mmCIF file of C-alpha atoms in Angstrom:
data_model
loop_
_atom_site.group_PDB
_atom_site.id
_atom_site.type_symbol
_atom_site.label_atom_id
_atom_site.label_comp_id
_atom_site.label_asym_id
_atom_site.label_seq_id
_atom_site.Cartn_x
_atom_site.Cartn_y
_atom_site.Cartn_z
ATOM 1 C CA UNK A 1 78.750 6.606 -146.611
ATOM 2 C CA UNK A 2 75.006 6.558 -146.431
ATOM 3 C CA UNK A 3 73.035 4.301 -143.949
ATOM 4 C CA UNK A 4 71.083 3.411 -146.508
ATOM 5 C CA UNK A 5 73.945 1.930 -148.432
ATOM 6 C CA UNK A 6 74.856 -0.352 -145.941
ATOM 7 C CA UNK A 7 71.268 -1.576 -145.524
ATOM 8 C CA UNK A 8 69.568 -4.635 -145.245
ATOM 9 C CA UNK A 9 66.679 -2.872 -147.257
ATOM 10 C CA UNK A 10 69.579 -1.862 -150.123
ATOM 11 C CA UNK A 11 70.861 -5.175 -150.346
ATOM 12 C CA UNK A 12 67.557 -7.200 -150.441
ATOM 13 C CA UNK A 13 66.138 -4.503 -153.173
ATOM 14 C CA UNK A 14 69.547 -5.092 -155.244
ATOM 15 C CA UNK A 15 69.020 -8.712 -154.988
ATOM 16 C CA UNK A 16 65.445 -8.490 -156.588
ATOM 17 C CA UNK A 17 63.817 -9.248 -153.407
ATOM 18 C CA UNK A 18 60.687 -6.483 -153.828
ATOM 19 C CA UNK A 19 60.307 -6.922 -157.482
ATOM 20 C CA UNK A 20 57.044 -4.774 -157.120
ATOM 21 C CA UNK A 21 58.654 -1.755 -155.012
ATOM 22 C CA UNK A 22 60.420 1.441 -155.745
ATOM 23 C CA UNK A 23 61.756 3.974 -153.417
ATOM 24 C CA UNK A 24 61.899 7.699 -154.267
ATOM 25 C CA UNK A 25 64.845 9.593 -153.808
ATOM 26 C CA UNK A 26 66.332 12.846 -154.734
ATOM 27 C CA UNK A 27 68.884 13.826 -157.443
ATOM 28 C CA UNK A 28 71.991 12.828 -154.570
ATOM 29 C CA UNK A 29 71.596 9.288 -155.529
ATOM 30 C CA UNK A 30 71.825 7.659 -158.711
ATOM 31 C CA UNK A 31 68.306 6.208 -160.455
ATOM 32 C CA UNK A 32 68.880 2.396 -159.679
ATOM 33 C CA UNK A 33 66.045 -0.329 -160.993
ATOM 34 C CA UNK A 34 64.439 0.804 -157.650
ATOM 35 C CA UNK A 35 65.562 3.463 -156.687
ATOM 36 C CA UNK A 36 63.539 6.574 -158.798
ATOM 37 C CA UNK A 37 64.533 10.386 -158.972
ATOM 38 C CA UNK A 38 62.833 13.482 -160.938
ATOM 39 C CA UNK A 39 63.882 13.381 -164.522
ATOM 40 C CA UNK A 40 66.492 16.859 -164.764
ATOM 41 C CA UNK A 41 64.549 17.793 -168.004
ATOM 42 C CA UNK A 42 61.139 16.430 -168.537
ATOM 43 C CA UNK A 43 60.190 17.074 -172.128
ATOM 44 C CA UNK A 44 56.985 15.332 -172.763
ATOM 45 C CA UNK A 45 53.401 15.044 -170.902
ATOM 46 C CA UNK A 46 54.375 11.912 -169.153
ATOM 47 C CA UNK A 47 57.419 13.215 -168.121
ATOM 48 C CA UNK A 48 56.370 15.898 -166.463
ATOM 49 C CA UNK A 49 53.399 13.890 -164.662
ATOM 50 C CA UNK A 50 56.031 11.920 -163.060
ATOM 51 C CA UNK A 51 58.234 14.864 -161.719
ATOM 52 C CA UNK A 52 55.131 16.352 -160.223
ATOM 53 C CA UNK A 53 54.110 13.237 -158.622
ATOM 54 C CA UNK A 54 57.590 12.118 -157.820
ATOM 55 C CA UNK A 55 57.701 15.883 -155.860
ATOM 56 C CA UNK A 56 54.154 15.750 -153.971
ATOM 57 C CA UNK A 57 54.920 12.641 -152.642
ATOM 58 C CA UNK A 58 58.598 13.180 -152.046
ATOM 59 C CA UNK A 59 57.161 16.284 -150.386
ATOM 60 C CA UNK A 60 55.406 14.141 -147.383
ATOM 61 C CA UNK A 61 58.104 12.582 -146.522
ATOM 62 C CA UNK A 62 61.164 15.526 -146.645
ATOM 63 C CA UNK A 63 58.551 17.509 -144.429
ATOM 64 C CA UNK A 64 58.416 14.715 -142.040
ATOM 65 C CA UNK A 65 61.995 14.931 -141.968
ATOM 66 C CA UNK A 66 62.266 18.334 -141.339
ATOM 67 C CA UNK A 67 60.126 17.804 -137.972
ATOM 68 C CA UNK A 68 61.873 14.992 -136.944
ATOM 69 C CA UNK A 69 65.217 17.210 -137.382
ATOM 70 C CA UNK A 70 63.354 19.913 -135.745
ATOM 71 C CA UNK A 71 62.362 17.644 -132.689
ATOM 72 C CA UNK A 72 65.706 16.145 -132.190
ATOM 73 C CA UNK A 73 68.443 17.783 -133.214
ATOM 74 C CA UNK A 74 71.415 15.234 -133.305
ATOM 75 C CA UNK A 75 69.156 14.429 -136.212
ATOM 76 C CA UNK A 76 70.032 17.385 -137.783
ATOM 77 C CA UNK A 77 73.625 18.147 -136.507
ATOM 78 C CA UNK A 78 74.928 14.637 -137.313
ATOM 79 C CA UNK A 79 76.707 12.682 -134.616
ATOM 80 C CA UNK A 80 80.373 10.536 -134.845
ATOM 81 C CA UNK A 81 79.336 7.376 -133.416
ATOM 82 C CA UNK A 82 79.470 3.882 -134.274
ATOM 83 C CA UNK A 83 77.487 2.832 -136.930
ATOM 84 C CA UNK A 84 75.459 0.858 -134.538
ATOM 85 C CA UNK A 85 74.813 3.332 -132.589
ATOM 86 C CA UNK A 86 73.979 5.665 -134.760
ATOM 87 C CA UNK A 87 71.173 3.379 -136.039
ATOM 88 C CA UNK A 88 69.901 2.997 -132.699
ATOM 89 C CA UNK A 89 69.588 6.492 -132.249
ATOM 90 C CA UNK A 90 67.558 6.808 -135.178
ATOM 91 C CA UNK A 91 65.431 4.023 -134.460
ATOM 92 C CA UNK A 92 64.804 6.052 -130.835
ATOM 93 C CA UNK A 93 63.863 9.043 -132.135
ATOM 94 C CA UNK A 94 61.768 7.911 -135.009
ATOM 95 C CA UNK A 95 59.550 5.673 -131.969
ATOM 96 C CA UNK A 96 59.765 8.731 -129.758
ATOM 97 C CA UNK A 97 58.558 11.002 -132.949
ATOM 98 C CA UNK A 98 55.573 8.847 -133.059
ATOM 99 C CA UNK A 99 54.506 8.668 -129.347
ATOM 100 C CA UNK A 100 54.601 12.683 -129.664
ATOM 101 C CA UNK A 101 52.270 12.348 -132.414
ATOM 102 C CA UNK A 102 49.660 9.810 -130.659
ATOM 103 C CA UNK A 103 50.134 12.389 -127.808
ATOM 104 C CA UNK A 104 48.998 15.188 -129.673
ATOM 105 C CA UNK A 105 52.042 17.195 -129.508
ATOM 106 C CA UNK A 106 52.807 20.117 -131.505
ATOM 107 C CA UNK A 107 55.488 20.099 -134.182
ATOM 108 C CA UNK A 108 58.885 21.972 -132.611
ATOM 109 C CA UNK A 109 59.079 25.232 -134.527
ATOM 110 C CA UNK A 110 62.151 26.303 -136.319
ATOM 111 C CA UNK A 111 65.160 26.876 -134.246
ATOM 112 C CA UNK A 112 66.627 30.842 -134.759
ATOM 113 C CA UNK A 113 70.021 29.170 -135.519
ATOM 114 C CA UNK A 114 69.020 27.065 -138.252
ATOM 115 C CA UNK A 115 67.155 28.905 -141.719
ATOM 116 C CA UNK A 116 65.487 26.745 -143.734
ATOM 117 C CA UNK A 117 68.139 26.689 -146.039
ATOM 118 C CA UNK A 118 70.450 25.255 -144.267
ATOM 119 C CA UNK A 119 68.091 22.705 -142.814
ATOM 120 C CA UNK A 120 67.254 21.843 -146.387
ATOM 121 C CA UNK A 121 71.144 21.101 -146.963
ATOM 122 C CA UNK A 122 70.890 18.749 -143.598
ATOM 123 C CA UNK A 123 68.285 17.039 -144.988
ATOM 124 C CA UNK A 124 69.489 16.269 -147.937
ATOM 125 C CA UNK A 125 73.713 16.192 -146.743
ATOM 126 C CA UNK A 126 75.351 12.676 -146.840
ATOM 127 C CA UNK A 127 74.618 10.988 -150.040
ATOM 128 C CA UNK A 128 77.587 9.667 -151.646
ATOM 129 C CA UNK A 129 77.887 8.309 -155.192
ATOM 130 C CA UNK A 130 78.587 4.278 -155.165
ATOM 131 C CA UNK A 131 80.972 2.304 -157.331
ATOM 132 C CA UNK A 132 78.913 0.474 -160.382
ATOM 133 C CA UNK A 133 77.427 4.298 -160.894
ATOM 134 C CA UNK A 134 76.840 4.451 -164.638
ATOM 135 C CA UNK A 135 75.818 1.072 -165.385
ATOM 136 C CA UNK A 136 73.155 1.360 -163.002
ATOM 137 C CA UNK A 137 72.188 4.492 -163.406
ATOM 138 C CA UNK A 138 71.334 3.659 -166.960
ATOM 139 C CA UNK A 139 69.475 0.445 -165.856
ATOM 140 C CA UNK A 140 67.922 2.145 -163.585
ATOM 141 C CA UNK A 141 67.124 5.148 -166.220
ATOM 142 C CA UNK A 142 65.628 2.736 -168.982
ATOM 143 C CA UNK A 143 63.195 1.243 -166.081
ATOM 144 C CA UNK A 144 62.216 4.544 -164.963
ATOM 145 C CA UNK A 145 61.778 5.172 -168.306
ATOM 146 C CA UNK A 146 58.873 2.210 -168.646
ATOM 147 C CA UNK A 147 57.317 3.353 -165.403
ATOM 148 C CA UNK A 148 56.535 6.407 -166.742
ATOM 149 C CA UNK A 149 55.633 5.419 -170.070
ATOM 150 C CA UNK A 150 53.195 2.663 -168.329
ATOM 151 C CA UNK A 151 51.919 4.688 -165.319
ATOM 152 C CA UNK A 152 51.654 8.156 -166.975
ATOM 153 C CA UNK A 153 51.155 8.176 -170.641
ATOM 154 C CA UNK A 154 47.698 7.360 -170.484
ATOM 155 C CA UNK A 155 46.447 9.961 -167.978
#
């Protein structure tokens, strides 16, 4: 089970709390009302507008991951904690990630026992499918659908 699906954040965006908000996410989740993936297939202009915009600035934030997974490793690795715990370790290494920053510190390079490959599956390891999947997938797909259509068809 995901953080994420346990979140405060999930449950106030399922209870219509950021009507104005979407979150991007890859193919391991389901498309949700606001929750947004890349379209599989994109067949029209639009369409593929919205992949390529969906991937630059999914981009940002998977590379951002891939330092902070660099720079601390349980990150990475995974850990079998408590929940809570767990969260607080996050929490700690995403402040500690920024004070490296504001100090100027250089991005960890690569460690020689992890290829980028199998960072890549790190990254993107954990995401299980939830209960309620089809019905909200196809929500989700028809409003994804519309945000294309009203963000992308006339560029």
């Amino acid at each position: 089970m995901t953080i994420f699906n346990n979140s405060i954040l999930r449950a106030n965006f399922e209870n219509g709390d950021y009507p104005n908000c979407i979150i991007l996410g890859d193919g391991g989740y389901g498309v949700r009302h606001y929750f947004f993936t890349p379209l599989l297939n994109p067949h029209t202009q639009e369409e593929q507008l919205y992949n390529e915009a969906h991937i630059r600035t999914r981009n940002v934030i998977e590379r951002t991951f891939g330092v902070c997974k660099r720079r601390f490793p349980v990150l990475a690795y995974g850990c079998r904690l408590k929940k809570e715990t767990v969260l607080s370790i996050i929490i700690a290494c995403a402040v500690l990630h920024n004070i490296a920053r504001q100090m100027g510190e250089d991005e960890p390079p690569l460690p020689a026992d992890i290829n980028q490959h199998e960072l890549q599956r790190l990254i993107e390891d954990g995401q299980i499918p939830e209960v309620n999947v089809i019905d909200n997938q196809r929500r989700g797909s028809e409003i994804r659908r519309n945000f294309i259509t009203n963000f992308f068809g006339n560029l």
